[in-house]
Tab-separated table of C-alpha atoms in Angstrom:
chain	number	residue	atom	x	y	z
A	11	MET	CA	29.263	3.526	15.949
A	12	PRO	CA	25.862	2.986	17.647
A	13	TYR	CA	23.604	5.908	18.425
A	14	SER	CA	22.867	6.553	22.114
A	15	GLY	CA	22.008	9.319	24.534
A	16	PHE	CA	25.609	9.215	25.746
A	17	ARG	CA	26.866	9.801	22.225
A	18	VAL	CA	24.546	12.788	21.708
A	19	ILE	CA	26.028	14.404	24.817
A	20	LYS	CA	29.583	13.556	23.750
A	21	GLU	CA	29.033	15.041	20.291
A	22	ALA	CA	27.365	18.128	21.758
A	23	LEU	CA	30.495	18.767	23.814
A	24	SER	CA	32.811	18.307	20.831
A	25	GLY	CA	30.994	20.513	18.320
A	26	HIS	CA	29.113	17.701	16.549
A	27	LYS	CA	32.181	16.948	14.436
A	28	GLY	CA	32.055	13.166	14.941
A	29	TRP	CA	28.833	12.378	13.042
A	30	THR	CA	29.310	10.497	9.805
A	31	PRO	CA	26.804	9.697	7.013
A	32	ALA	CA	24.344	7.024	8.125
A	33	TRP	CA	24.995	4.930	5.021
A	34	ARG	CA	27.617	4.777	2.242
A	35	ASP	CA	27.068	5.677	-1.411
A	36	PRO	CA	28.863	2.758	-3.120
A	37	GLU	CA	29.406	2.088	-6.807
A	38	PRO	CA	27.569	-1.027	-8.010
A	39	LYS	CA	29.695	-4.189	-8.107
A	40	PRO	CA	29.470	-6.467	-11.180
A	41	HIS	CA	27.789	-9.299	-9.267
A	42	TYR	CA	25.824	-9.860	-6.055
A	43	ASP	CA	24.297	-12.909	-4.404
A	44	ILE	CA	20.989	-11.082	-3.926
A	45	ILE	CA	19.688	-7.865	-5.477
A	46	ILE	CA	16.619	-6.145	-4.075
A	47	ILE	CA	14.938	-3.768	-6.507
A	48	GLY	CA	13.296	-0.881	-4.658
A	49	GLY	CA	14.832	1.190	-1.854
A	50	GLY	CA	11.586	1.777	-0.001
A	51	GLY	CA	10.581	0.503	3.408
A	52	HIS	CA	9.958	-3.071	2.264
A	53	GLY	CA	13.107	-3.349	0.129
A	54	LEU	CA	15.387	-1.915	2.798
A	55	ALA	CA	13.781	-4.067	5.499
A	56	THR	CA	14.306	-7.126	3.291
A	57	ALA	CA	18.003	-6.338	2.854
A	58	TYR	CA	18.376	-5.644	6.582
A	59	TYR	CA	16.819	-8.951	7.669
A	60	LEU	CA	18.672	-10.891	4.946
A	61	ALA	CA	21.950	-9.664	6.381
A	62	LYS	CA	21.011	-9.783	10.056
A	63	GLU	CA	18.658	-12.743	10.486
A	64	PHE	CA	19.482	-14.978	7.520
A	65	SER	CA	23.277	-14.481	7.395
A	66	GLN	CA	23.307	-13.617	3.698
A	67	HIS	CA	26.225	-11.739	2.127
A	68	LYS	CA	26.831	-9.693	-1.023
A	69	ILE	CA	23.445	-7.966	-1.067
A	70	ALA	CA	22.514	-4.795	-2.963
A	71	VAL	CA	19.429	-2.581	-2.874
A	72	ILE	CA	18.843	-0.759	-6.166
A	73	GLU	CA	16.698	2.366	-6.142
A	74	LYS	CA	15.794	4.509	-9.149
A	75	GLY	CA	15.533	7.726	-7.105
A	76	TRP	CA	16.465	8.243	-3.476
A	77	ILE	CA	15.673	5.782	-0.697
A	78	GLY	CA	12.387	6.281	1.124
A	79	GLY	CA	11.084	8.594	-1.615
A	80	GLY	CA	8.008	6.546	-2.476
A	81	ASN	CA	5.170	5.265	-0.348
A	82	VAL	CA	7.167	4.897	2.885
A	83	GLY	CA	7.389	8.702	2.778
A	84	ARG	CA	3.770	9.205	1.709
A	85	ASN	CA	1.574	7.230	4.125
A	86	THR	CA	-0.408	8.102	7.249
A	87	THR	CA	2.099	6.277	9.542
A	88	ILE	CA	-0.419	3.961	11.221
A	89	ILE	CA	0.514	0.531	12.602
A	90	ARG	CA	-2.057	-2.057	13.690
A	91	SER	CA	-2.940	-5.741	13.366
A	92	ASN	CA	-6.739	-5.673	13.338
A	93	TYR	CA	-7.455	-8.014	10.445
A	94	LEU	CA	-10.096	-10.727	10.257
A	95	LEU	CA	-8.910	-13.504	7.948
A	96	ASP	CA	-6.522	-16.349	8.758
A	97	GLY	CA	-4.277	-15.570	5.788
A	98	ASN	CA	-3.698	-12.026	7.051
A	99	GLU	CA	-3.982	-11.728	10.837
A	100	PRO	CA	-0.935	-13.831	11.879
A	101	PHE	CA	1.225	-11.920	9.404
A	102	TYR	CA	0.124	-8.470	10.620
A	103	GLU	CA	0.452	-9.527	14.261
A	104	PHE	CA	4.011	-10.694	13.491
A	105	SER	CA	4.599	-7.262	11.979
A	106	LEU	CA	3.255	-5.460	15.048
A	107	ARG	CA	5.546	-7.527	17.294
A	108	LEU	CA	8.509	-6.550	15.142
A	109	TRP	CA	7.468	-2.881	15.403
A	110	GLU	CA	7.484	-3.243	19.192
A	111	GLY	CA	11.175	-4.140	19.254
A	112	LEU	CA	12.273	-2.326	16.134
A	113	GLU	CA	14.090	0.691	17.540
A	114	GLN	CA	16.295	-1.380	19.845
A	115	ASP	CA	16.839	-3.877	17.061
A	116	PHE	CA	18.151	-1.427	14.467
A	117	ASN	CA	19.421	1.236	16.901
A	118	TYR	CA	17.472	4.108	15.394
A	119	ASN	CA	14.744	6.311	16.822
A	120	ALA	CA	11.690	5.537	14.687
A	121	MET	CA	9.351	7.125	17.269
A	122	VAL	CA	7.184	4.008	17.522
A	123	SER	CA	4.221	5.214	19.585
A	124	GLN	CA	1.644	2.660	20.726
A	125	ARG	CA	-1.064	5.211	21.342
A	126	GLY	CA	-3.841	2.825	20.274
A	127	ILE	CA	-6.226	2.643	17.354
A	128	LEU	CA	-10.014	2.850	17.682
A	129	ASN	CA	-12.432	1.683	14.977
A	130	LEU	CA	-15.760	3.360	15.674
A	131	ILE	CA	-19.074	1.497	15.550
A	132	HIS	CA	-22.215	3.165	14.199
A	133	SER	CA	-24.803	0.371	13.968
A	134	ASP	CA	-25.769	-2.928	15.584
A	135	ALA	CA	-24.671	-4.882	12.499
A	136	GLN	CA	-21.307	-3.186	12.599
A	137	ARG	CA	-20.926	-4.065	16.285
A	138	ASP	CA	-21.518	-7.733	15.420
A	139	ALA	CA	-18.910	-7.543	12.670
A	140	TYR	CA	-16.367	-5.856	14.954
A	141	ILE	CA	-16.960	-8.386	17.756
A	142	ARG	CA	-16.185	-11.116	15.245
A	143	ARG	CA	-13.084	-9.271	14.092
A	144	GLY	CA	-11.947	-8.692	17.680
A	145	ASN	CA	-12.357	-12.399	18.432
A	146	ALA	CA	-10.322	-13.302	15.340
A	147	MET	CA	-7.595	-10.967	16.577
A	148	LEU	CA	-7.601	-12.515	20.062
A	149	LEU	CA	-7.434	-16.019	18.571
A	150	ASN	CA	-4.258	-14.982	16.753
A	151	GLY	CA	-2.584	-13.571	19.859
A	152	ALA	CA	-3.317	-9.910	19.135
A	153	ASP	CA	-5.072	-7.599	21.575
A	154	ALA	CA	-8.602	-6.309	21.023
A	155	GLU	CA	-11.069	-4.574	23.269
A	156	LEU	CA	-14.721	-3.747	22.664
A	157	LEU	CA	-15.603	-0.312	24.050
A	158	SER	CA	-19.059	0.938	24.998
A	159	VAL	CA	-20.121	4.375	23.856
A	160	GLU	CA	-19.472	5.682	27.410
A	161	GLN	CA	-15.892	4.415	27.289
A	162	VAL	CA	-15.358	6.020	23.867
A	163	ARG	CA	-16.833	9.272	25.181
A	164	ARG	CA	-14.354	9.348	28.076
A	165	GLU	CA	-11.375	9.039	25.714
A	166	TYR	CA	-12.634	11.093	22.765
A	167	PRO	CA	-15.214	13.546	24.174
A	168	PHE	CA	-15.046	15.854	21.135
A	169	LEU	CA	-16.445	13.355	18.594
A	170	ASN	CA	-19.923	13.771	17.129
A	171	PHE	CA	-21.735	11.115	19.184
A	172	GLU	CA	-25.284	12.259	18.401
A	173	ASP	CA	-24.971	12.526	14.627
A	174	ALA	CA	-28.518	11.944	13.291
A	175	ARG	CA	-27.417	9.541	10.571
A	176	PHE	CA	-24.298	7.869	12.005
A	177	PRO	CA	-24.403	8.073	15.824
A	178	ILE	CA	-21.408	6.496	17.583
A	179	LYS	CA	-22.412	3.238	19.312
A	180	GLY	CA	-19.032	2.116	20.588
A	181	GLY	CA	-15.702	1.017	19.198
A	182	LEU	CA	-13.165	-1.739	18.712
A	183	ALA	CA	-9.852	-0.700	20.228
A	184	GLN	CA	-6.413	-2.148	19.670
A	185	ARG	CA	-4.234	-0.570	22.353
A	186	ARG	CA	-0.975	-1.833	20.847
A	187	GLY	CA	-1.654	-0.061	17.546
A	188	GLY	CA	-0.329	3.415	16.959
A	189	THR	CA	1.933	5.500	14.768
A	190	VAL	CA	5.578	5.526	13.681
A	191	ARG	CA	7.838	8.225	12.232
A	192	HIS	CA	7.665	6.856	8.683
A	193	ASP	CA	10.851	8.310	7.127
A	194	ALA	CA	12.893	7.092	10.093
A	195	VAL	CA	11.787	3.543	9.285
A	196	ALA	CA	13.453	3.752	5.863
A	197	TRP	CA	16.519	5.472	7.313
A	198	GLY	CA	16.852	3.048	10.216
A	199	TYR	CA	16.642	0.001	7.959
A	200	ALA	CA	19.044	1.609	5.468
A	201	ARG	CA	21.599	2.357	8.170
A	202	GLY	CA	21.228	-1.096	9.703
A	203	ALA	CA	21.598	-2.813	6.326
A	204	ASP	CA	24.537	-0.637	5.267
A	205	SER	CA	26.415	-1.310	8.489
A	206	ARG	CA	26.067	-5.057	7.764
A	207	GLY	CA	27.636	-4.663	4.339
A	208	VAL	CA	24.582	-4.148	2.107
A	209	ASP	CA	25.273	-1.821	-0.848
A	210	ILE	CA	22.494	0.746	-1.196
A	211	ILE	CA	22.705	2.050	-4.757
A	212	GLN	CA	20.571	5.118	-5.396
A	213	ASN	CA	19.830	6.859	-8.728
A	214	CYS	CA	20.013	3.503	-10.466
A	215	GLU	CA	16.896	2.550	-12.420
A	216	VAL	CA	16.252	-1.013	-13.509
A	217	THR	CA	15.544	-1.057	-17.257
A	218	GLY	CA	15.283	-4.810	-17.793
A	219	PHE	CA	15.998	-8.308	-16.553
A	220	ARG	CA	18.557	-10.654	-18.086
A	221	ILE	CA	16.710	-13.981	-18.295
A	222	GLU	CA	18.399	-17.005	-19.898
A	223	ASN	CA	16.711	-20.416	-20.128
A	224	GLY	CA	14.094	-19.447	-17.564
A	225	GLN	CA	16.737	-18.288	-15.087
A	226	CYS	CA	17.190	-14.675	-13.976
A	227	LYS	CA	20.882	-13.771	-14.250
A	228	GLY	CA	20.708	-10.147	-13.161
A	229	VAL	CA	19.318	-6.747	-14.034
A	230	GLU	CA	20.030	-4.146	-16.709
A	231	THR	CA	20.144	-0.717	-15.114
A	232	SER	CA	20.793	2.899	-16.007
A	233	ARG	CA	24.289	2.278	-14.586
A	234	GLY	CA	24.981	-0.918	-16.526
A	235	PHE	CA	24.353	-4.622	-16.058
A	236	ILE	CA	24.491	-6.009	-12.519
A	237	GLY	CA	24.570	-9.774	-12.134
A	238	ALA	CA	22.852	-11.647	-9.310
A	239	ALA	CA	21.992	-15.190	-8.295
A	240	LYS	CA	18.636	-13.995	-6.946
A	241	VAL	CA	16.607	-10.855	-7.635
A	242	GLY	CA	13.796	-9.689	-5.345
A	243	VAL	CA	11.362	-7.035	-6.544
A	244	ALA	CA	9.785	-4.763	-3.888
A	245	VAL	CA	8.488	-1.771	-5.825
A	246	ALA	CA	4.811	-1.547	-4.806
A	247	GLY	CA	3.052	1.118	-6.868
A	248	ASN	CA	5.198	0.309	-9.890
A	249	SER	CA	5.029	-3.496	-9.696
A	250	SER	CA	3.256	-3.920	-13.038
A	251	ARG	CA	5.806	-1.736	-14.853
A	252	VAL	CA	8.826	-3.537	-13.432
A	253	MET	CA	7.450	-7.062	-13.797
A	254	ALA	CA	6.348	-6.313	-17.390
A	255	GLN	CA	10.100	-6.149	-18.125
A	256	ALA	CA	10.188	-9.827	-17.154
A	257	GLY	CA	7.168	-10.514	-19.381
A	258	MET	CA	4.698	-10.904	-16.504
A	259	ARG	CA	1.171	-9.524	-16.146
A	260	LEU	CA	0.052	-9.136	-12.542
A	261	PRO	CA	-3.304	-9.279	-10.740
A	262	ILE	CA	-2.732	-5.640	-9.801
A	263	GLU	CA	-3.913	-2.149	-10.774
A	264	SER	CA	-2.112	1.042	-9.705
A	265	HIS	CA	-4.336	3.580	-7.973
A	266	VAL	CA	-3.723	6.938	-6.316
A	267	LEU	CA	-4.399	7.442	-2.594
A	268	GLN	CA	-4.377	10.917	-1.084
A	269	ALA	CA	-3.397	11.965	2.433
A	270	PHE	CA	-3.533	15.242	4.314
A	271	VAL	CA	-1.915	17.061	7.214
A	272	SER	CA	-3.209	20.109	9.064
A	273	GLU	CA	-1.342	22.956	10.728
A	274	GLY	CA	0.275	22.051	14.052
A	275	LEU	CA	-2.060	22.005	17.051
A	276	LYS	CA	-1.632	21.377	20.763
A	277	PRO	CA	-2.337	17.733	21.709
A	278	VAL	CA	-5.996	17.033	20.974
A	279	LEU	CA	-6.212	13.531	19.535
A	280	PRO	CA	-4.724	10.889	21.865
A	281	GLY	CA	-4.757	7.938	19.444
A	282	VAL	CA	-5.752	6.879	15.941
A	283	ILE	CA	-9.484	7.003	15.132
A	284	THR	CA	-11.307	5.565	12.142
A	285	PHE	CA	-14.826	6.467	11.027
A	286	GLY	CA	-16.962	3.352	10.593
A	287	ALA	CA	-19.589	4.915	8.340
A	288	GLY	CA	-17.346	6.557	5.770
A	289	HIS	CA	-13.728	6.373	4.802
A	290	PHE	CA	-11.805	8.652	7.162
A	291	TYR	CA	-8.961	7.974	9.595
A	292	CYS	CA	-6.980	10.436	11.632
A	293	SER	CA	-4.126	10.708	14.107
A	294	GLN	CA	-2.030	13.555	15.450
A	295	SER	CA	1.677	13.651	14.714
A	296	ASP	CA	4.215	14.492	17.403
A	297	LYS	CA	4.687	17.861	15.669
A	298	GLY	CA	0.979	18.507	16.241
A	299	GLY	CA	-0.444	18.187	12.740
A	300	LEU	CA	-3.594	16.146	12.277
A	301	VAL	CA	-2.684	13.459	9.734
A	302	PHE	CA	-5.676	12.031	7.922
A	303	GLY	CA	-6.744	10.185	4.826
A	304	GLY	CA	-9.612	8.378	3.164
A	305	ASP	CA	-10.315	6.254	0.151
A	306	ILE	CA	-8.421	5.871	-3.125
A	307	ASP	CA	-9.554	8.036	-6.043
A	308	GLY	CA	-10.788	4.902	-7.783
A	309	TYR	CA	-9.272	5.038	-11.288
A	310	ASN	CA	-5.915	3.728	-12.526
A	311	SER	CA	-3.219	6.319	-11.867
A	312	TYR	CA	0.548	6.668	-11.615
A	313	ALA	CA	0.304	10.425	-11.009
A	314	GLN	CA	1.177	10.676	-7.271
A	315	ARG	CA	-1.566	13.297	-7.060
A	316	GLY	CA	-5.330	12.949	-6.908
A	317	ASN	CA	-8.391	15.026	-7.693
A	318	LEU	CA	-10.787	17.200	-5.711
A	319	PRO	CA	-13.879	14.916	-5.445
A	320	VAL	CA	-12.022	12.581	-3.064
A	321	VAL	CA	-10.660	15.540	-1.104
A	322	GLU	CA	-14.258	16.640	-0.563
A	323	ASP	CA	-15.314	13.098	0.359
A	324	VAL	CA	-12.546	12.750	2.974
A	325	ILE	CA	-13.268	16.142	4.525
A	326	GLU	CA	-17.004	15.376	4.657
A	327	GLY	CA	-16.243	12.146	6.503
A	328	GLY	CA	-13.969	14.042	8.863
A	329	MET	CA	-16.571	16.705	9.561
A	330	ALA	CA	-19.292	14.120	10.199
A	331	LEU	CA	-17.121	12.447	12.843
A	332	PHE	CA	-15.040	15.277	14.243
A	333	PRO	CA	-16.778	18.664	13.723
A	334	GLY	CA	-13.902	20.593	15.331
A	335	LEU	CA	-11.848	19.729	12.249
A	336	GLY	CA	-13.707	22.489	10.411
A	337	ARG	CA	-11.750	25.161	12.307
A	338	VAL	CA	-8.392	23.695	11.365
A	339	ARG	CA	-6.414	24.809	8.319
A	340	LEU	CA	-5.025	22.259	5.909
A	341	LEU	CA	-1.272	22.484	5.539
A	342	ARG	CA	-0.400	19.907	2.905
A	343	MET	CA	-1.928	17.133	0.822
A	344	TRP	CA	-0.250	14.590	-1.401
A	345	GLY	CA	-0.817	11.344	-3.281
A	346	GLY	CA	0.914	7.998	-3.465
A	347	VAL	CA	0.542	5.175	-5.975
A	348	MET	CA	-0.863	1.924	-4.560
A	349	ASP	CA	-0.582	-1.621	-5.902
A	350	MET	CA	-4.280	-2.529	-5.653
A	351	SER	CA	-4.519	-6.301	-5.916
A	352	MET	CA	-7.542	-8.309	-7.011
A	353	ASP	CA	-8.465	-9.420	-3.479
A	354	GLY	CA	-7.047	-6.562	-1.412
A	355	SER	CA	-4.184	-8.689	-0.027
A	356	PRO	CA	-0.474	-8.751	-0.879
A	357	ILE	CA	1.770	-11.214	-2.738
A	358	ILE	CA	5.146	-12.494	-1.441
A	359	ASP	CA	6.146	-15.342	-3.716
A	360	ARG	CA	8.521	-16.848	-6.241
A	361	THR	CA	7.736	-16.269	-9.910
A	362	HIS	CA	7.801	-18.837	-12.726
A	363	ILE	CA	11.300	-17.499	-13.537
A	364	ASP	CA	14.050	-19.123	-11.433
A	365	GLY	CA	15.848	-16.598	-9.251
A	366	LEU	CA	13.152	-13.908	-9.598
A	367	TYR	CA	11.040	-13.188	-6.527
A	368	PHE	CA	8.172	-10.762	-6.018
A	369	ASN	CA	6.816	-8.699	-3.135
A	370	GLY	CA	3.902	-6.338	-3.841
A	371	GLY	CA	0.167	-5.807	-4.029
A	372	TRP	CA	0.084	-4.043	-0.666
A	373	CYS	CA	-3.010	-1.985	-1.508
A	374	TYR	CA	-3.110	0.783	1.051
A	375	GLY	CA	-1.854	-1.307	3.954
A	376	GLY	CA	1.821	-1.476	3.149
A	377	PHE	CA	3.347	0.736	5.806
A	378	LYS	CA	2.224	-1.255	8.848
A	379	ALA	CA	3.441	-4.403	7.105
A	380	THR	CA	6.984	-3.117	6.542
A	381	PRO	CA	8.906	-5.184	9.151
A	382	ALA	CA	7.072	-8.464	8.520
A	383	SER	CA	7.131	-7.933	4.770
A	384	GLY	CA	10.894	-7.484	4.915
A	385	TRP	CA	11.346	-10.471	7.218
A	386	CYS	CA	9.096	-12.796	5.205
A	387	PHE	CA	10.591	-11.723	1.856
A	388	ALA	CA	14.084	-12.250	3.298
A	389	HIS	CA	12.958	-15.699	4.501
A	390	LEU	CA	11.713	-16.560	1.006
A	391	LEU	CA	14.870	-15.262	-0.702
A	392	ALA	CA	17.236	-16.994	1.715
A	393	THR	CA	15.471	-20.350	2.124
A	394	ASP	CA	13.219	-20.627	-0.977
A	395	THR	CA	10.310	-21.413	1.344
A	396	PRO	CA	7.611	-19.026	2.550
A	397	HIS	CA	7.668	-17.772	6.135
A	398	PRO	CA	4.956	-19.524	8.215
A	399	THR	CA	2.926	-16.290	8.515
A	400	ALA	CA	3.065	-15.571	4.752
A	401	THR	CA	2.133	-18.922	3.225
A	402	ALA	CA	-1.167	-17.576	1.854
A	403	TYR	CA	0.387	-14.708	-0.128
A	404	ARG	CA	0.848	-16.793	-3.270
A	405	PHE	CA	0.622	-15.772	-6.909
A	406	ASP	CA	-1.607	-18.723	-7.773
A	407	ARG	CA	-4.281	-18.029	-5.168
A	408	PHE	CA	-6.441	-16.238	-7.764
A	409	GLU	CA	-6.251	-19.169	-10.157
A	410	LYS	CA	-6.962	-21.667	-7.356
A	411	GLY	CA	-9.800	-19.700	-5.800
A	412	ARG	CA	-7.956	-19.108	-2.513
A	413	MET	CA	-8.480	-15.367	-2.322
A	414	ILE	CA	-7.853	-13.446	0.918
A	415	ASP	CA	-10.650	-10.955	0.446
A	416	GLU	CA	-11.111	-9.022	3.720
A	417	LYS	CA	-13.849	-6.851	2.226
A	418	GLY	CA	-15.512	-9.525	0.082
A	419	MET	CA	-15.482	-7.282	-2.977
A	420	GLY	CA	-14.194	-9.714	-5.608
A	421	ALA	CA	-11.861	-8.941	-8.478
A	422	GLN	CA	-12.507	-5.196	-8.519
A	423	PRO	CA	-9.319	-3.526	-7.225
A	424	ASN	CA	-10.759	-0.042	-6.683
A	425	LEU	CA	-13.287	-1.418	-4.169
A	426	HIS	CA	-10.744	-2.976	-1.790
B	13	MET	CA	-11.618	15.191	-14.529
B	14	ILE	CA	-14.137	16.052	-17.257
B	15	ILE	CA	-15.295	13.273	-19.569
B	16	ASN	CA	-16.543	14.510	-22.944
B	17	HIS	CA	-19.543	12.228	-23.424
B	18	PRO	CA	-20.210	11.566	-27.148
B	19	LEU	CA	-23.957	12.190	-26.718
B	20	LEU	CA	-24.212	14.532	-23.724
B	21	GLY	CA	-21.079	16.654	-23.966
B	22	PRO	CA	-18.699	17.417	-21.080
B	23	CYS	CA	-19.640	15.654	-17.799
B	24	ASP	CA	-17.921	15.587	-14.402
B	25	ALA	CA	-16.164	12.245	-13.794
B	26	GLN	CA	-17.990	12.078	-10.447
B	27	GLU	CA	-21.175	11.149	-12.334
B	28	PHE	CA	-19.450	7.942	-13.447
B	29	ILE	CA	-18.524	4.606	-11.913
B	30	TYR	CA	-15.076	3.314	-12.907
B	31	LYS	CA	-14.819	-0.295	-14.028
B	32	GLY	CA	-11.257	-0.646	-15.336
B	33	ASP	CA	-9.421	-1.837	-18.434
B	34	ALA	CA	-11.626	-1.772	-21.581
B	35	ARG	CA	-10.347	-5.244	-22.469
B	36	LEU	CA	-13.114	-6.442	-20.125
B	37	ILE	CA	-15.401	-6.024	-23.172
B	38	ASP	CA	-13.598	-8.954	-24.804
B	39	ARG	CA	-15.101	-11.637	-22.628
B	40	PRO	CA	-13.819	-15.092	-23.599
B	41	ASP	CA	-16.114	-17.805	-24.914
B	42	GLY	CA	-16.831	-20.183	-22.034
B	43	MET	CA	-17.190	-23.161	-24.390
B	44	ILE	CA	-13.768	-23.002	-26.046
B	45	GLU	CA	-10.803	-25.253	-25.345
B	46	GLY	CA	-8.760	-23.699	-22.504
B	47	ALA	CA	-11.666	-21.526	-21.315
B	48	GLU	CA	-10.553	-21.872	-17.686
B	49	ALA	CA	-7.162	-20.291	-18.343
B	50	ALA	CA	-8.737	-17.648	-20.561
B	51	PHE	CA	-11.167	-16.655	-17.792
B	52	PHE	CA	-8.395	-16.523	-15.173
B	53	ASP	CA	-6.527	-14.135	-17.450
B	54	TYR	CA	-9.696	-12.145	-18.164
B	55	ALA	CA	-10.848	-11.823	-14.554
B	56	TYR	CA	-7.563	-11.279	-12.742
B	57	LEU	CA	-4.629	-10.122	-14.887
B	58	ARG	CA	-4.160	-6.534	-16.044
B	59	ASP	CA	-1.658	-4.663	-18.216
B	60	ASN	CA	-1.878	-1.681	-15.832
B	61	PRO	CA	0.167	0.657	-18.069
B	62	ALA	CA	1.721	3.974	-17.096
B	63	GLY	CA	0.525	6.156	-19.973
B	64	GLN	CA	-2.350	5.668	-22.412
B	65	HIS	CA	-5.094	3.449	-20.945
B	66	ARG	CA	-8.424	2.507	-22.539
B	67	GLU	CA	-10.916	2.027	-19.737
B	68	LEU	CA	-14.609	1.555	-19.013
B	69	TRP	CA	-16.644	4.239	-17.259
B	70	PHE	CA	-20.389	3.791	-16.507
B	71	HIS	CA	-22.522	6.951	-16.527
B	72	GLU	CA	-24.532	5.926	-13.490
B	73	GLN	CA	-25.827	9.387	-12.613
B	74	GLY	CA	-26.468	10.296	-16.255
B	75	ASP	CA	-27.772	8.331	-19.204
B	76	ARG	CA	-26.468	4.985	-17.841
B	77	SER	CA	-24.339	4.390	-20.910
B	78	TRP	CA	-20.986	2.615	-20.803
B	79	LEU	CA	-18.084	4.584	-22.285
B	80	VAL	CA	-14.595	3.627	-23.405
B	81	VAL	CA	-12.352	6.491	-22.283
B	82	THR	CA	-8.739	6.805	-23.435
B	83	ARG	CA	-6.902	8.475	-20.581
B	84	ASN	CA	-3.267	8.956	-19.636
B	85	THR	CA	-2.659	7.385	-16.215
B	86	VAL	CA	0.380	9.610	-15.583
B	87	THR	CA	-1.212	12.991	-16.394
B	88	HIS	CA	-4.965	12.116	-16.111
B	89	GLU	CA	-5.470	13.734	-19.554
B	90	ILE	CA	-8.441	12.312	-21.487
B	91	THR	CA	-7.874	12.208	-25.235
B	92	HIS	CA	-10.712	10.112	-26.647
B	93	VAL	CA	-14.203	9.030	-25.565
B	94	GLU	CA	-16.482	6.608	-27.395
B	95	LEU	CA	-19.600	4.601	-26.594
B	96	ALA	CA	-18.677	1.123	-25.353
B	97	ARG	CA	-21.582	-0.187	-27.469
B	98	ASP	CA	-19.825	0.947	-30.649
B	99	VAL	CA	-16.515	-0.554	-29.509
B	100	ALA	CA	-18.203	-3.870	-28.684
B	101	ARG	CA	-20.020	-3.989	-32.043
B	102	LYS	CA	-16.787	-3.344	-33.927
B	103	SER	CA	-15.082	-6.248	-32.146
B	104	GLY	CA	-18.073	-8.525	-32.729
B	105	GLN	CA	-18.939	-8.752	-29.007
B	106	SER	CA	-22.389	-7.187	-29.434
B	107	ALA	CA	-25.144	-7.383	-32.043
């Protein structure tokens, strides 16, 4: 039964006895048309759009732990489409448009809040670069607005404008950017997929692929073999480990990224801000905590926890930009494991094995991509052709020299 | 993390720059048959294991030596450190 304000009132009057679990807990069937490995945001979104938009049936999502327990529960909840390159910007703008209609679409309150994102400018060269980026965004139908330092001061008067080394010279704003309640994204997609017949199978770890004559026939799991005509892998963070079971080596390294949340405060930060001279970004959650993060630790890691040097680096960046942060107490910090690809951009593509499809390499931009990633992966799985906004996310782009390198760092994953 | 430098003793990992998988020492010969495929593999593909990982660290803020560090990527525990020069000589990549 759909969720609504009317239903909340009705249930309140009848002792809340009518609520049922938001998704089933089914036993795995022996065979499915499509199996998605990974019950995170991207995997659940893929299953949801496969069922809803591409009229596919007999779909299962297989998750080794519980759904939404990986990076969709570990990010800094920011959505935006402020990319520069042609291979990326249409895809992220498609994603932002899907975010805008998401809650009505899957009938779940994901608290999508378009409070705006502001990239701060600290030098003339950076202003030139941001003007170029803003123009690229406008050309792709996104919104972008260049703000003078006076305009930034009106909206964020508490920032450190006169810093001797990195004074604030203005900013590039995207008003349609913002934040989303991250766990609710996983739950909303799970509920929407489940209600359309998708089996969400938790506590079921994939231990191998059954590949015969170059054709993937299904997956071996901790709960037995499950057959499938097509298998889609969406396990960013663990992509190399899972795909190694199919004999593949990927252009990906796993790195740890840390994030932080402060004690709850009264509203102080109206939107998302990013420091242009160091790696620091911050927003305020609806509960009041300042949610912030910085750069990856920089060495291969599957630990889901980082080390203190990066904590210090993030806090230094925060203090340089936002001195009031020094009076705030830190409540929690955590780490997530990122698929850092060789050019900083993702992969949504078929593999050389028939019936095996891959979605990964999201670096630390995976959360904002969730709806479009799911849609485009569903498009690929259902039609065997890439979605028009995801044609550049190919496996062979490294071999062919068609990298999508937003930062221009080359094949050095910890610099993207 | 503390890296036990073979010449200098224990050093903070912050003094180092991380390069990645130590297999980068084994640079393919550009003149061989199939060099293009070998360089694609060398430049872009990684094993990326969860567990023991041999990797290159550059002591930029120290003696500027390259080290091969054996570290567990799940626990961050470092079990072995050697000079990359010695590793390269053993594999015939350096005189």
